[in-house]
Amino acid sequence: MKVQTPQTQAESLKKRLNVESPAFTPLSLASNGTTTPKITTISPKAANAAPFTPKGIATVNAIETPPVQEPLSHDWTAAEAQEFIPQTYDTYSLGDNPASGANYTYDSYNTASTTLPGTSAGANQQSQMNPYAQDATTMGAVGGAYYQNQSSFTQPLNYHLYAPLGPHRENLLAFQRTAHDFFITDDLREELQRKAEASRQVLPNSSLPTQVDHFHSLVPLDTTNMKSATTFGYPTWIYKAVSAKDGKWYALRRLEGYRLTNEKSIRTVQAWKRIDNGNVVTVHDAFTTRAFGDSSLIFVTDYHPLSKTLAEEHFRQQSRYQNRNHLQPVPEQVLWSYLVQIASALKAIHQTGLAARLIDPGKIILTSKNRIRLNACAILDVVQHDFGKVVSELQHEDLIQLGRLIVTIAFRNPMAVHELGSSLTQMMRTYTSKLKEVVQWLLAPQLGQELKTVDQLLGGIGGHLVTSFDETLHQNDQLNTEINRELENARVTRLMMKLNYINERPEFEHDPRWSESGERYYLKLFRDYVFHQTDAQGNPVIDITHVLTCLAKLDAGIDEKITLISRDEQNCIVVSYRELKRGIDNAFQDLQKASRRLHS
């Protein structure tokens, strides 16, 4: 047994009671003799912790040096541990719970950079969808065309219904704006409706054949029963008919009493079918038939409802007072428009090795304002196939006929071409010298072997080509503006369809979710809030602006809250448009699932 001297005891005590030794800190304090069991569970965040690797064994010295506090290792931090988020999570809870979505920000103008909490940017980019597109995967399912893609969440678009696009009207004050600013203009709507009505017009108790080849429902389009055979050599009639193949309307031009003697002549129509130009009426087919009781030749072309010929538009009508009614000449801007459009049509025709051969005021139709199309061009190639002529000469004659057309239209008189000298002199007084030079060049006869071409014509009227192109662009802008006004009507229609599908379902009377005390009762109250407003005297309020505003906010799913009151004024619910949108989507999905189970 070793006896410790006082000096030895002092040194041992000095080693055990070193002031530089680390202090002891208990994990928990026991109170009143009770001990707290030690927590043995491991946090899920520790699953990604780096494995423990000893750095070495330190030697024990008599006097330990003070420990140096090293900086914390960056191998693992708690912030890098990702919380588990299921794929079918409720995204609305992210926005409602500030704690869960504190770091979640959304840029409505940069959807590609949006990253949800707990997801990587690459995975989120793969799952991005186009918020403007319809759900193409469920278009064949029941109700797939009435709503957008609901399979995954997309942030509502930040837009306002009927966002104004150029060109704009003059600046108006708020009280000067009318409801017509939100819809298509009355003139354009009336024109489209008249054309639709003319297309659907039928002729009951008709003596016409019930079917000609695969066409049926024939309706005559001629305005007079007097027909001459001077143009084609045969009396012609024109009808509109419906094709049994595609259900569309077509124009059938019939040449009465024509007998096909050479099959090669009718094959020339194949070349005309390849011409695709905006100023040429498209030719689809040609065939012979005996459905009318004789041998007839039928040409199938596009049908343009309510179209008029240039002769009907510009030539004066015969009347007893025609000498007293002096008609004003056609504006020069209109003549240049006609000239440019016909030149464009001739360019497309001549490039394919064909010739129009028929530039006549009675065979050029006016389909809309200053929009003309060459019609019945392929007929002479079939009827006069045996009278072979050089194509270059026929193309040269096209330009001469164009010059005669401009003269007759300018003076509104088909006989003006018989007095070209006086007509050109009068044109110099009424129109610019540039137009007179172009007409004189078109009417000039052939000089030797040199033939005029349409390319030379286009080179001479290049300035007016730019003007006509600019007018077309302005008209395109105007039509885009009109389309923009009608763009969101489809979204409003879908929302109204959803509301009518959901509300007043008698088959769900005993379902607690659909009862007046259920979770979908507020959808019925919202329907009353939008469409069944009344004033203080109980009279119905018809306010289209209120309906459009409410449906626009519902479609966007904004956080604005409204107060819904029951019809007996006993219940009052405060709900946001966001919650309404979510409730409508969920209810409609339940209806769709039930419908799918029924059809499966």
Coordinates of C-alpha atoms in Angstrom, one line a residue:
M1 CA 0.0 0.0 0.0
K2 CA 1.4 3.3 -1.1
V3 CA 1.3 6.1 1.4
Q4 CA 0.6 9.4 -0.2
T5 CA 2.4 12.4 1.2
P6 CA 0.7 15.7 1.3
Q7 CA 2.7 16.8 -1.7
T8 CA 1.4 13.8 -3.7
Q9 CA -2.2 14.4 -2.7
A10 CA -2.0 18.0 -3.8
E11 CA -0.7 17.0 -7.2
S12 CA -3.4 14.4 -7.6
L13 CA -6.1 16.9 -6.6
K14 CA -4.7 19.4 -9.0
K15 CA -5.1 16.9 -11.8
R16 CA -8.7 16.1 -11.0
L17 CA -9.8 19.7 -10.3
N18 CA -8.2 21.4 -13.2
V19 CA -10.1 24.7 -14.0
E20 CA -9.5 24.2 -17.6
S21 CA -11.4 20.9 -17.7
P22 CA -14.7 20.9 -19.6
A23 CA -17.8 21.5 -17.4
F24 CA -20.3 18.7 -16.8
T25 CA -23.8 19.4 -18.1
P26 CA -26.6 16.9 -17.3
L27 CA -29.1 16.1 -20.1
S28 CA -32.1 16.6 -17.8
L29 CA -32.7 17.4 -14.1
A30 CA -34.6 15.0 -11.9
S31 CA -37.2 16.4 -9.7
N32 CA -38.6 15.0 -6.4
G33 CA -36.8 11.7 -6.9
T34 CA -38.4 11.0 -10.2
T35 CA -36.3 10.2 -13.1
T36 CA -37.1 11.1 -16.7
P37 CA -36.5 8.2 -19.0
K38 CA -33.9 8.8 -21.6
I39 CA -35.1 9.4 -25.1
T40 CA -33.8 6.6 -27.3
T41 CA -35.6 7.5 -30.6
I42 CA -33.6 8.9 -33.4
S43 CA -34.8 11.9 -35.4
P44 CA -35.7 11.1 -39.1
K45 CA -33.4 13.9 -40.1
A46 CA -30.4 11.9 -38.8
A47 CA -30.9 9.3 -41.6
N48 CA -28.8 11.5 -43.9
A49 CA -26.1 12.2 -41.3
A50 CA -22.5 11.5 -42.2
P51 CA -21.0 8.3 -40.7
F52 CA -18.8 8.8 -37.6
T53 CA -15.1 8.5 -38.3
P54 CA -12.6 8.8 -35.4
K55 CA -9.8 11.2 -36.2
G56 CA -7.3 9.6 -33.8
I57 CA -6.4 8.6 -30.2
A58 CA -5.0 11.3 -28.1
T59 CA -2.3 10.6 -25.6
V60 CA -3.1 11.2 -22.0
N61 CA -0.8 13.8 -20.5
A62 CA -0.5 14.7 -17.0
I63 CA -1.9 18.1 -17.6
E64 CA -4.3 18.3 -20.5
T65 CA -4.2 21.2 -22.8
P66 CA -7.4 23.2 -23.2
P67 CA -9.6 21.9 -26.0
V68 CA -9.7 24.0 -29.1
Q69 CA -13.2 24.5 -30.4
E70 CA -13.3 23.5 -34.1
P71 CA -15.8 25.0 -36.4
L72 CA -18.9 22.9 -37.0
S73 CA -18.6 20.5 -39.9
H74 CA -20.7 21.2 -43.0
D75 CA -21.0 17.6 -44.0
W76 CA -24.7 17.6 -42.8
T77 CA -27.1 20.3 -41.7
A78 CA -30.7 20.1 -40.7
A79 CA -31.7 22.6 -43.4
E80 CA -30.7 20.2 -46.1
A81 CA -33.0 17.4 -44.9
Q82 CA -36.1 17.3 -47.1
E83 CA -39.4 16.8 -45.6
F84 CA -41.5 14.0 -47.1
I85 CA -44.2 15.4 -49.4
P86 CA -46.5 13.0 -51.1
Q87 CA -47.2 13.5 -54.8
T88 CA -50.9 14.0 -54.4
Y89 CA -50.5 16.7 -51.7
D90 CA -53.1 19.4 -51.2
T91 CA -51.5 22.5 -52.6
Y92 CA -54.1 24.8 -51.2
S93 CA -52.8 24.0 -47.7
L94 CA -49.4 25.4 -48.7
G95 CA -50.9 28.8 -49.2
D96 CA -53.2 28.7 -46.2
N97 CA -50.6 27.6 -43.7
P98 CA -47.8 30.2 -43.3
A99 CA -45.6 27.8 -41.5
S100 CA -45.5 25.2 -44.2
G101 CA -45.2 27.6 -47.1
A102 CA -43.1 30.3 -45.6
N103 CA -40.4 30.0 -48.2
Y104 CA -42.7 29.5 -51.1
T105 CA -42.9 32.3 -53.6
Y106 CA -44.7 32.3 -56.9
D107 CA -43.9 34.4 -59.9
S108 CA -47.0 34.6 -62.1
Y109 CA -44.9 35.8 -65.1
N110 CA -42.2 33.1 -64.9
T111 CA -43.8 29.8 -64.4
A112 CA -40.7 27.9 -65.5
S113 CA -38.7 29.1 -62.5
T114 CA -41.3 28.2 -59.9
T115 CA -40.1 25.5 -57.5
L116 CA -42.4 24.0 -54.8
P117 CA -40.9 23.4 -51.3
G118 CA -39.2 20.1 -51.0
T119 CA -38.9 19.5 -54.7
S120 CA -35.9 20.0 -57.0
A121 CA -36.0 22.4 -59.9
G122 CA -35.4 19.7 -62.4
A123 CA -38.3 17.5 -61.2
N124 CA -40.6 20.5 -61.1
Q125 CA -39.6 21.5 -64.7
Q126 CA -40.5 18.1 -66.0
S127 CA -43.9 18.2 -64.4
Q128 CA -44.7 21.7 -65.7
M129 CA -47.9 22.0 -67.8
N130 CA -49.3 24.6 -70.1
P131 CA -52.0 26.4 -68.1
Y132 CA -53.6 27.7 -71.4
A133 CA -54.1 24.2 -72.9
Q134 CA -57.1 22.0 -72.4
D135 CA -56.8 18.5 -71.0
A136 CA -56.0 16.5 -74.0
T137 CA -55.9 13.2 -72.1
T138 CA -59.5 13.3 -71.1
M139 CA -61.0 14.8 -74.2
G140 CA -62.6 11.5 -75.1
A141 CA -64.0 11.0 -71.6
V142 CA -67.3 12.2 -70.5
G143 CA -67.2 15.9 -69.8
G144 CA -63.5 16.2 -70.8
A145 CA -64.2 19.2 -73.0
Y146 CA -65.9 21.3 -70.3
Y147 CA -62.9 21.9 -68.0
Q148 CA -59.2 22.3 -68.0
N149 CA -56.6 19.8 -66.8
Q150 CA -57.3 18.9 -63.1
S151 CA -54.9 16.1 -62.8
S152 CA -52.2 18.3 -61.3
F153 CA -52.2 21.7 -59.7
T154 CA -51.3 24.8 -61.6
Q155 CA -51.2 28.3 -60.2
P156 CA -54.1 30.4 -61.4
L157 CA -53.2 32.7 -64.3
N158 CA -53.0 36.4 -63.5
Y159 CA -55.2 37.9 -66.1
H160 CA -58.4 39.9 -66.3
L161 CA -61.4 38.9 -68.4
Y162 CA -61.4 40.7 -71.8
A163 CA -58.0 42.2 -71.6
P164 CA -57.8 45.0 -74.2
L165 CA -55.5 44.4 -77.2
G166 CA -54.7 46.7 -80.0
P167 CA -55.8 48.4 -82.1
H168 CA -57.8 50.5 -79.5
R169 CA -60.7 52.8 -79.9
E170 CA -60.4 56.5 -79.0
N171 CA -60.1 57.3 -75.4
L172 CA -63.4 57.2 -73.6
L173 CA -64.5 58.0 -70.1
A174 CA -65.8 55.3 -67.8
F175 CA -69.5 56.4 -68.3
Q176 CA -69.1 56.5 -72.1
R177 CA -68.2 52.8 -72.3
T178 CA -71.0 50.4 -73.2
A179 CA -71.5 46.7 -73.0
H180 CA -70.7 46.5 -76.7
D181 CA -67.0 47.0 -75.8
F182 CA -67.0 43.5 -74.4
F183 CA -68.5 41.7 -77.4
I184 CA -68.1 41.5 -81.1
T185 CA -69.3 44.5 -83.1
D186 CA -72.8 44.4 -84.3
D187 CA -71.9 44.8 -88.0
L188 CA -69.5 41.8 -88.0
R189 CA -71.9 39.7 -85.9
E190 CA -74.8 40.5 -88.3
E191 CA -72.7 39.6 -91.3
L192 CA -71.6 36.3 -89.9
Q193 CA -75.1 35.4 -88.8
R194 CA -76.5 36.2 -92.2
K195 CA -73.9 34.0 -93.8
A196 CA -74.7 31.2 -91.4
E197 CA -78.4 31.6 -92.1
A198 CA -77.8 31.6 -95.9
S199 CA -75.8 28.4 -95.5
R200 CA -78.5 26.6 -93.6
Q201 CA -81.3 27.7 -95.9
V202 CA -83.1 24.8 -97.6
L203 CA -85.7 24.6 -100.4
P204 CA -88.7 22.4 -99.4
N205 CA -90.8 20.7 -102.0
S206 CA -88.0 21.1 -104.6
S207 CA -88.1 19.5 -108.0
L208 CA -84.3 19.1 -108.0
P209 CA -82.7 15.7 -107.6
T210 CA -82.5 14.5 -104.1
Q211 CA -78.9 13.4 -104.6
V212 CA -76.2 14.1 -107.2
D213 CA -73.3 11.8 -106.7
H214 CA -72.5 12.2 -103.0
F215 CA -74.2 15.6 -102.7
H216 CA -77.7 16.2 -101.4
S217 CA -80.0 19.1 -100.2
L218 CA -79.6 21.1 -103.4
V219 CA -80.6 24.7 -103.4
P220 CA -80.4 27.0 -106.5
L221 CA -78.4 30.1 -106.2
D222 CA -79.3 31.8 -109.5
T223 CA -81.1 35.1 -109.2
T224 CA -82.8 34.8 -112.6
N225 CA -84.2 32.0 -114.8
M226 CA -82.8 33.5 -118.0
K227 CA -79.5 31.9 -118.9
S228 CA -77.4 32.5 -121.9
A229 CA -74.8 30.2 -123.4
T230 CA -72.4 32.9 -124.6
T231 CA -69.8 32.4 -121.9
F232 CA -69.3 28.7 -121.9
G233 CA -71.3 27.6 -124.9
Y234 CA -73.8 25.8 -122.6
P235 CA -76.5 27.0 -120.2
T236 CA -75.1 27.0 -116.7
W237 CA -76.8 26.8 -113.3
I238 CA -75.3 27.0 -109.9
Y239 CA -76.5 25.3 -106.7
K240 CA -75.3 24.8 -103.2
A241 CA -75.3 21.3 -101.7
V242 CA -74.1 19.3 -98.8
S243 CA -71.5 16.6 -99.2
A244 CA -72.3 13.3 -97.6
K245 CA -68.6 12.6 -97.0
D246 CA -67.7 15.6 -94.7
G247 CA -71.1 17.4 -94.2
K248 CA -69.8 20.7 -95.6
W249 CA -71.5 23.0 -98.1
Y250 CA -70.2 23.2 -101.6
A251 CA -71.1 25.1 -104.8
L252 CA -72.1 23.0 -107.8
R253 CA -71.9 24.6 -111.2
R254 CA -73.9 22.6 -113.8
L255 CA -73.3 22.8 -117.6
E256 CA -76.6 21.6 -119.1
G257 CA -76.5 19.3 -122.1
Y258 CA -72.7 18.7 -122.1
R259 CA -71.5 15.4 -123.4
L260 CA -68.0 14.3 -122.6
T261 CA -66.2 13.1 -125.7
N262 CA -62.6 13.1 -124.5
E263 CA -61.6 11.9 -121.0
K264 CA -58.4 13.9 -121.2
S265 CA -60.4 17.1 -121.1
I266 CA -61.8 16.5 -117.6
R267 CA -58.4 15.4 -116.3
T268 CA -57.3 19.0 -116.6
V269 CA -59.2 19.7 -113.4
Q270 CA -56.5 17.9 -111.4
A271 CA -54.1 20.8 -112.1
W272 CA -56.6 23.3 -110.9
K273 CA -57.1 21.4 -107.7
R274 CA -53.5 22.1 -106.8
I275 CA -53.9 25.9 -106.9
D276 CA -54.1 27.4 -103.4
N277 CA -54.6 31.1 -103.5
G278 CA -56.7 33.4 -101.5
N279 CA -58.1 35.1 -104.6
V280 CA -59.1 32.0 -106.5
V281 CA -62.2 29.9 -105.7
T282 CA -60.9 26.4 -104.9
V283 CA -61.9 23.7 -107.4
H284 CA -62.5 20.3 -105.7
D285 CA -63.8 18.0 -108.4
A286 CA -65.6 17.7 -111.8
F287 CA -67.8 14.8 -113.0
T288 CA -70.6 14.1 -115.3
T289 CA -74.1 13.0 -114.2
R290 CA -77.6 12.3 -115.5
A291 CA -79.4 13.1 -112.3
F292 CA -81.0 16.1 -113.9
G293 CA -82.5 14.1 -116.7
D294 CA -79.8 15.0 -119.2
S295 CA -76.1 14.7 -119.6
S296 CA -74.6 17.5 -117.4
L297 CA -71.1 18.4 -116.3
I298 CA -70.7 19.4 -112.7
F299 CA -67.9 21.5 -111.2
V300 CA -67.5 21.3 -107.4
T301 CA -66.0 24.5 -105.8
D302 CA -66.0 26.2 -102.4
Y303 CA -69.3 27.8 -101.4
H304 CA -69.1 31.4 -100.2
P305 CA -72.5 32.5 -98.8
L306 CA -74.0 35.9 -99.7
S307 CA -71.3 36.6 -102.3
K308 CA -72.0 38.9 -105.2
T309 CA -70.4 39.3 -108.6
L310 CA -68.6 42.5 -109.5
A311 CA -71.3 43.1 -112.1
E312 CA -74.0 43.0 -109.5
E313 CA -72.0 45.3 -107.2
H314 CA -70.9 48.0 -109.6
F315 CA -72.9 48.0 -112.8
R316 CA -76.0 50.3 -112.9
Q317 CA -79.4 48.6 -113.0
Q318 CA -81.6 49.2 -116.0
S319 CA -84.5 51.6 -115.1
R320 CA -86.6 54.2 -116.7
Y321 CA -84.7 56.9 -114.8
Q322 CA -81.2 55.7 -115.5
N323 CA -80.3 58.9 -117.4
R324 CA -81.2 61.0 -114.3
N325 CA -79.2 58.9 -111.8
H326 CA -75.6 59.7 -112.4
L327 CA -73.4 57.2 -110.6
Q328 CA -70.1 58.3 -109.1
P329 CA -67.0 56.5 -110.5
V330 CA -65.5 53.8 -108.4
P331 CA -62.8 55.1 -106.0
E332 CA -59.3 54.6 -107.2
Q333 CA -58.3 52.9 -104.0
V334 CA -60.9 50.2 -104.7
L335 CA -59.6 49.8 -108.3
W336 CA -56.0 49.3 -107.1
S337 CA -57.2 46.7 -104.6
Y338 CA -59.0 44.8 -107.3
L339 CA -56.0 45.1 -109.6
V340 CA -53.6 43.8 -106.9
Q341 CA -55.8 40.9 -105.9
I342 CA -56.4 39.7 -109.5
A343 CA -52.6 40.0 -110.2
S344 CA -52.0 37.8 -107.2
A345 CA -54.5 35.2 -108.5
L346 CA -52.9 35.3 -112.0
K347 CA -49.5 34.9 -110.5
A348 CA -50.6 31.6 -108.8
I349 CA -52.4 30.4 -111.9
H350 CA -49.6 31.2 -114.4
Q351 CA -46.9 29.6 -112.2
T352 CA -48.7 26.2 -112.5
G353 CA -48.7 26.5 -116.3
L354 CA -52.4 27.4 -116.6
A355 CA -54.4 30.4 -117.7
A356 CA -57.5 31.9 -116.1
R357 CA -59.1 32.6 -119.5
L358 CA -62.2 34.1 -117.8
I359 CA -61.7 37.5 -116.1
D360 CA -65.3 38.7 -116.4
P361 CA -67.3 40.9 -114.1
G362 CA -70.0 38.3 -114.0
K363 CA -67.6 35.5 -112.9
I364 CA -65.6 37.4 -110.2
I365 CA -67.3 37.2 -106.9
L366 CA -67.1 39.7 -104.0
T367 CA -67.1 37.6 -100.8
S368 CA -66.6 40.4 -98.3
K369 CA -65.6 44.1 -98.3
N370 CA -63.3 44.6 -101.3
R371 CA -62.3 40.9 -101.2
I372 CA -62.7 39.3 -104.6
R373 CA -62.0 35.8 -106.0
L374 CA -61.8 34.5 -109.5
N375 CA -64.5 31.9 -110.2
A376 CA -65.2 29.4 -112.9
C377 CA -61.7 29.5 -114.3
A378 CA -61.3 25.7 -114.9
I379 CA -64.5 25.4 -117.1
L380 CA -63.0 26.6 -120.4
D381 CA -60.1 24.2 -120.1
V382 CA -62.6 21.3 -120.1
V383 CA -65.1 22.7 -122.6
Q384 CA -62.6 24.0 -125.1
H385 CA -59.9 21.3 -124.6
D386 CA -59.9 20.4 -128.2
F387 CA -59.2 24.0 -129.3
G388 CA -55.6 23.8 -128.4
K389 CA -53.9 27.1 -127.8
V390 CA -50.5 28.0 -126.6
V391 CA -50.5 28.7 -122.9
S392 CA -48.3 31.8 -123.1
E393 CA -50.8 33.4 -125.5
L394 CA -53.7 32.5 -123.2
Q395 CA -51.8 34.1 -120.3
H396 CA -51.2 37.2 -122.4
E397 CA -55.0 37.4 -123.0
D398 CA -55.5 37.2 -119.3
L399 CA -53.7 40.6 -118.9
I400 CA -55.8 42.1 -121.7
Q401 CA -59.0 41.0 -120.0
L402 CA -57.8 42.4 -116.7
G403 CA -57.4 45.8 -118.4
R404 CA -60.9 45.7 -119.8
L405 CA -62.2 44.7 -116.4
I406 CA -60.7 47.8 -114.8
V407 CA -62.2 50.1 -117.4
T408 CA -65.7 48.6 -117.1
I409 CA -65.6 48.7 -113.3
A410 CA -64.2 52.3 -113.2
F411 CA -67.1 53.7 -115.2
R412 CA -69.7 51.2 -114.0
N413 CA -70.6 50.4 -117.6
P414 CA -69.8 47.0 -119.4
M415 CA -69.9 48.9 -122.8
A416 CA -67.0 51.2 -121.9
V417 CA -64.5 48.8 -123.5
H418 CA -66.0 49.4 -126.9
E419 CA -64.8 53.1 -126.8
L420 CA -61.4 52.8 -125.3
G421 CA -60.2 56.1 -126.6
S422 CA -62.8 58.2 -124.8
S423 CA -62.7 56.0 -121.8
L424 CA -59.0 56.4 -121.3
T425 CA -59.3 60.2 -121.8
Q426 CA -62.0 60.3 -119.2
M427 CA -59.9 58.2 -116.8
M428 CA -57.1 60.8 -117.1
R429 CA -59.6 63.4 -115.7
T430 CA -60.9 61.2 -112.9
Y431 CA -57.9 59.1 -111.8
T432 CA -54.2 59.4 -111.5
S433 CA -51.8 59.1 -114.4
K434 CA -50.3 55.9 -112.8
L435 CA -53.5 54.0 -113.1
K436 CA -54.0 55.1 -116.7
E437 CA -50.5 54.0 -117.6
V438 CA -51.1 50.5 -116.1
V439 CA -54.4 50.2 -117.9
Q440 CA -52.8 51.3 -121.2
W441 CA -50.0 48.7 -120.7
L442 CA -52.6 45.9 -120.1
L443 CA -54.6 46.8 -123.1
A444 CA -51.6 47.2 -125.4
P445 CA -51.5 44.5 -128.2
Q446 CA -48.6 42.1 -128.6
L447 CA -45.4 43.6 -130.0
G448 CA -43.7 41.0 -132.1
Q449 CA -42.7 37.9 -130.3
E450 CA -42.6 39.6 -126.9
L451 CA -45.5 38.8 -124.6
K452 CA -46.5 40.5 -121.4
T453 CA -46.2 38.6 -118.2
V454 CA -47.7 39.0 -114.8
D455 CA -44.3 39.4 -113.2
Q456 CA -43.9 42.6 -115.3
L457 CA -47.2 43.8 -114.0
L458 CA -46.3 43.1 -110.4
G459 CA -43.0 45.0 -110.8
G460 CA -44.9 48.0 -112.1
I461 CA -47.4 48.2 -109.3
G462 CA -45.0 47.5 -106.4
G463 CA -45.9 50.5 -104.4
H464 CA -49.6 49.6 -104.4
L465 CA -48.7 46.1 -103.4
V466 CA -47.2 47.5 -100.2
T467 CA -50.3 49.6 -99.6
S468 CA -52.6 46.6 -100.1
F469 CA -50.5 44.5 -97.8
D470 CA -50.7 47.2 -95.1
E471 CA -54.4 47.3 -95.4
T472 CA -54.6 43.5 -95.0
L473 CA -52.5 43.8 -91.8
H474 CA -54.8 46.4 -90.4
Q475 CA -57.8 44.2 -91.1
N476 CA -56.0 41.3 -89.5
D477 CA -55.5 43.4 -86.4
Q478 CA -59.1 44.3 -86.3
L479 CA -60.2 40.7 -86.6
N480 CA -57.8 39.7 -83.9
T481 CA -59.3 42.3 -81.6
E482 CA -62.8 41.0 -82.3
I483 CA -61.6 37.4 -81.6
N484 CA -60.1 38.6 -78.3
R485 CA -63.4 39.9 -77.2
E486 CA -65.0 36.5 -77.7
L487 CA -62.0 34.5 -76.4
E488 CA -63.1 34.3 -72.8
N489 CA -66.7 33.4 -73.6
A490 CA -65.7 29.8 -73.7
R491 CA -64.3 30.0 -70.2
V492 CA -67.5 31.6 -68.9
T493 CA -69.5 28.9 -70.7
R494 CA -67.5 26.2 -69.0
L495 CA -68.0 27.7 -65.6
M496 CA -71.8 28.0 -66.2
M497 CA -71.9 24.4 -67.3
K498 CA -70.1 23.3 -64.2
L499 CA -72.5 25.2 -61.9
N500 CA -75.5 23.8 -63.7
Y501 CA -74.1 20.2 -63.5
I502 CA -73.5 20.5 -59.8
N503 CA -76.5 22.4 -58.5
E504 CA -79.9 20.8 -58.0
R505 CA -78.9 17.1 -58.2
P506 CA -82.0 15.1 -57.2
E507 CA -80.1 11.8 -57.1
F508 CA -78.0 13.2 -54.2
E509 CA -80.8 14.3 -52.0
H510 CA -79.8 11.8 -49.3
D511 CA -76.1 12.4 -49.6
P512 CA -75.0 14.5 -46.6
R513 CA -72.3 16.2 -48.8
W514 CA -74.9 17.5 -51.2
S515 CA -77.5 18.5 -48.6
E516 CA -78.1 22.1 -47.4
S517 CA -76.0 21.3 -44.3
G518 CA -73.3 19.7 -46.3
E519 CA -70.0 20.9 -47.6
R520 CA -71.3 21.9 -51.0
Y521 CA -74.2 23.9 -50.0
Y522 CA -72.3 27.2 -50.5
L523 CA -72.1 26.4 -54.3
K524 CA -75.9 26.7 -54.5
L525 CA -75.7 30.0 -52.6
F526 CA -73.0 31.2 -55.0
R527 CA -75.3 30.5 -57.9
D528 CA -78.0 32.6 -56.3
Y529 CA -75.4 35.3 -55.6
V530 CA -74.4 35.5 -59.3
F531 CA -77.7 35.0 -61.1
H532 CA -80.5 35.7 -58.6
Q533 CA -79.7 39.1 -57.3
T534 CA -82.7 41.3 -56.3
D535 CA -83.0 44.9 -55.3
A536 CA -84.5 46.4 -52.1
Q537 CA -88.0 46.0 -53.5
G538 CA -87.5 42.4 -54.4
N539 CA -87.2 43.0 -58.2
P540 CA -84.8 40.9 -60.2
V541 CA -81.5 42.6 -61.0
I542 CA -80.2 42.0 -64.5
D543 CA -76.5 43.0 -64.5
I544 CA -74.2 41.4 -67.0
T545 CA -71.2 43.2 -65.6
H546 CA -71.8 41.6 -62.2
V547 CA -72.1 38.1 -63.8
L548 CA -68.9 38.5 -65.9
T549 CA -67.0 39.9 -62.9
C550 CA -67.9 37.1 -60.6
L551 CA -67.2 34.4 -63.1
A552 CA -63.9 35.9 -64.0
K553 CA -62.8 36.0 -60.3
L554 CA -64.0 32.5 -59.9
D555 CA -62.0 31.3 -62.9
A556 CA -58.9 33.0 -61.5
G557 CA -59.5 31.7 -58.0
I558 CA -58.5 34.9 -56.2
D559 CA -58.5 35.3 -52.4
E560 CA -61.3 37.9 -52.3
K561 CA -64.1 36.9 -50.0
I562 CA -67.8 37.4 -50.5
T563 CA -70.8 36.9 -48.2
L564 CA -73.4 34.3 -49.3
I565 CA -76.8 34.5 -47.7
S566 CA -79.5 31.8 -48.0
R567 CA -82.9 32.4 -49.5
D568 CA -84.6 32.5 -46.1
E569 CA -81.8 34.8 -44.8
Q570 CA -81.1 32.5 -41.9
N571 CA -77.6 31.3 -43.0
C572 CA -74.7 33.4 -43.8
I573 CA -71.4 32.1 -45.2
V574 CA -68.2 34.0 -45.8
V575 CA -66.1 32.3 -48.5
S576 CA -63.3 33.2 -50.9
Y577 CA -63.3 32.7 -54.7
R578 CA -60.4 30.4 -54.2
E579 CA -62.4 28.1 -52.0
L580 CA -65.3 28.2 -54.4
K581 CA -63.1 27.2 -57.3
R582 CA -61.7 24.3 -55.3
G583 CA -65.2 23.2 -54.3
I584 CA -66.5 23.4 -57.8
D585 CA -63.6 21.4 -59.2
N586 CA -63.9 18.7 -56.5
A587 CA -67.7 18.4 -57.0
F588 CA -67.4 18.2 -60.8
Q589 CA -64.7 15.5 -60.5
D590 CA -67.0 13.5 -58.3
L591 CA -69.7 13.7 -60.9
Q592 CA -67.2 12.7 -63.6
K593 CA -66.0 9.7 -61.7
A594 CA -69.5 8.5 -61.2
S595 CA -70.2 9.0 -64.9
R596 CA -67.1 7.1 -65.8
R597 CA -68.1 4.2 -63.6
L598 CA -71.5 4.1 -65.3
H599 CA -70.0 4.0 -68.8
S600 CA -67.1 1.6 -68.0

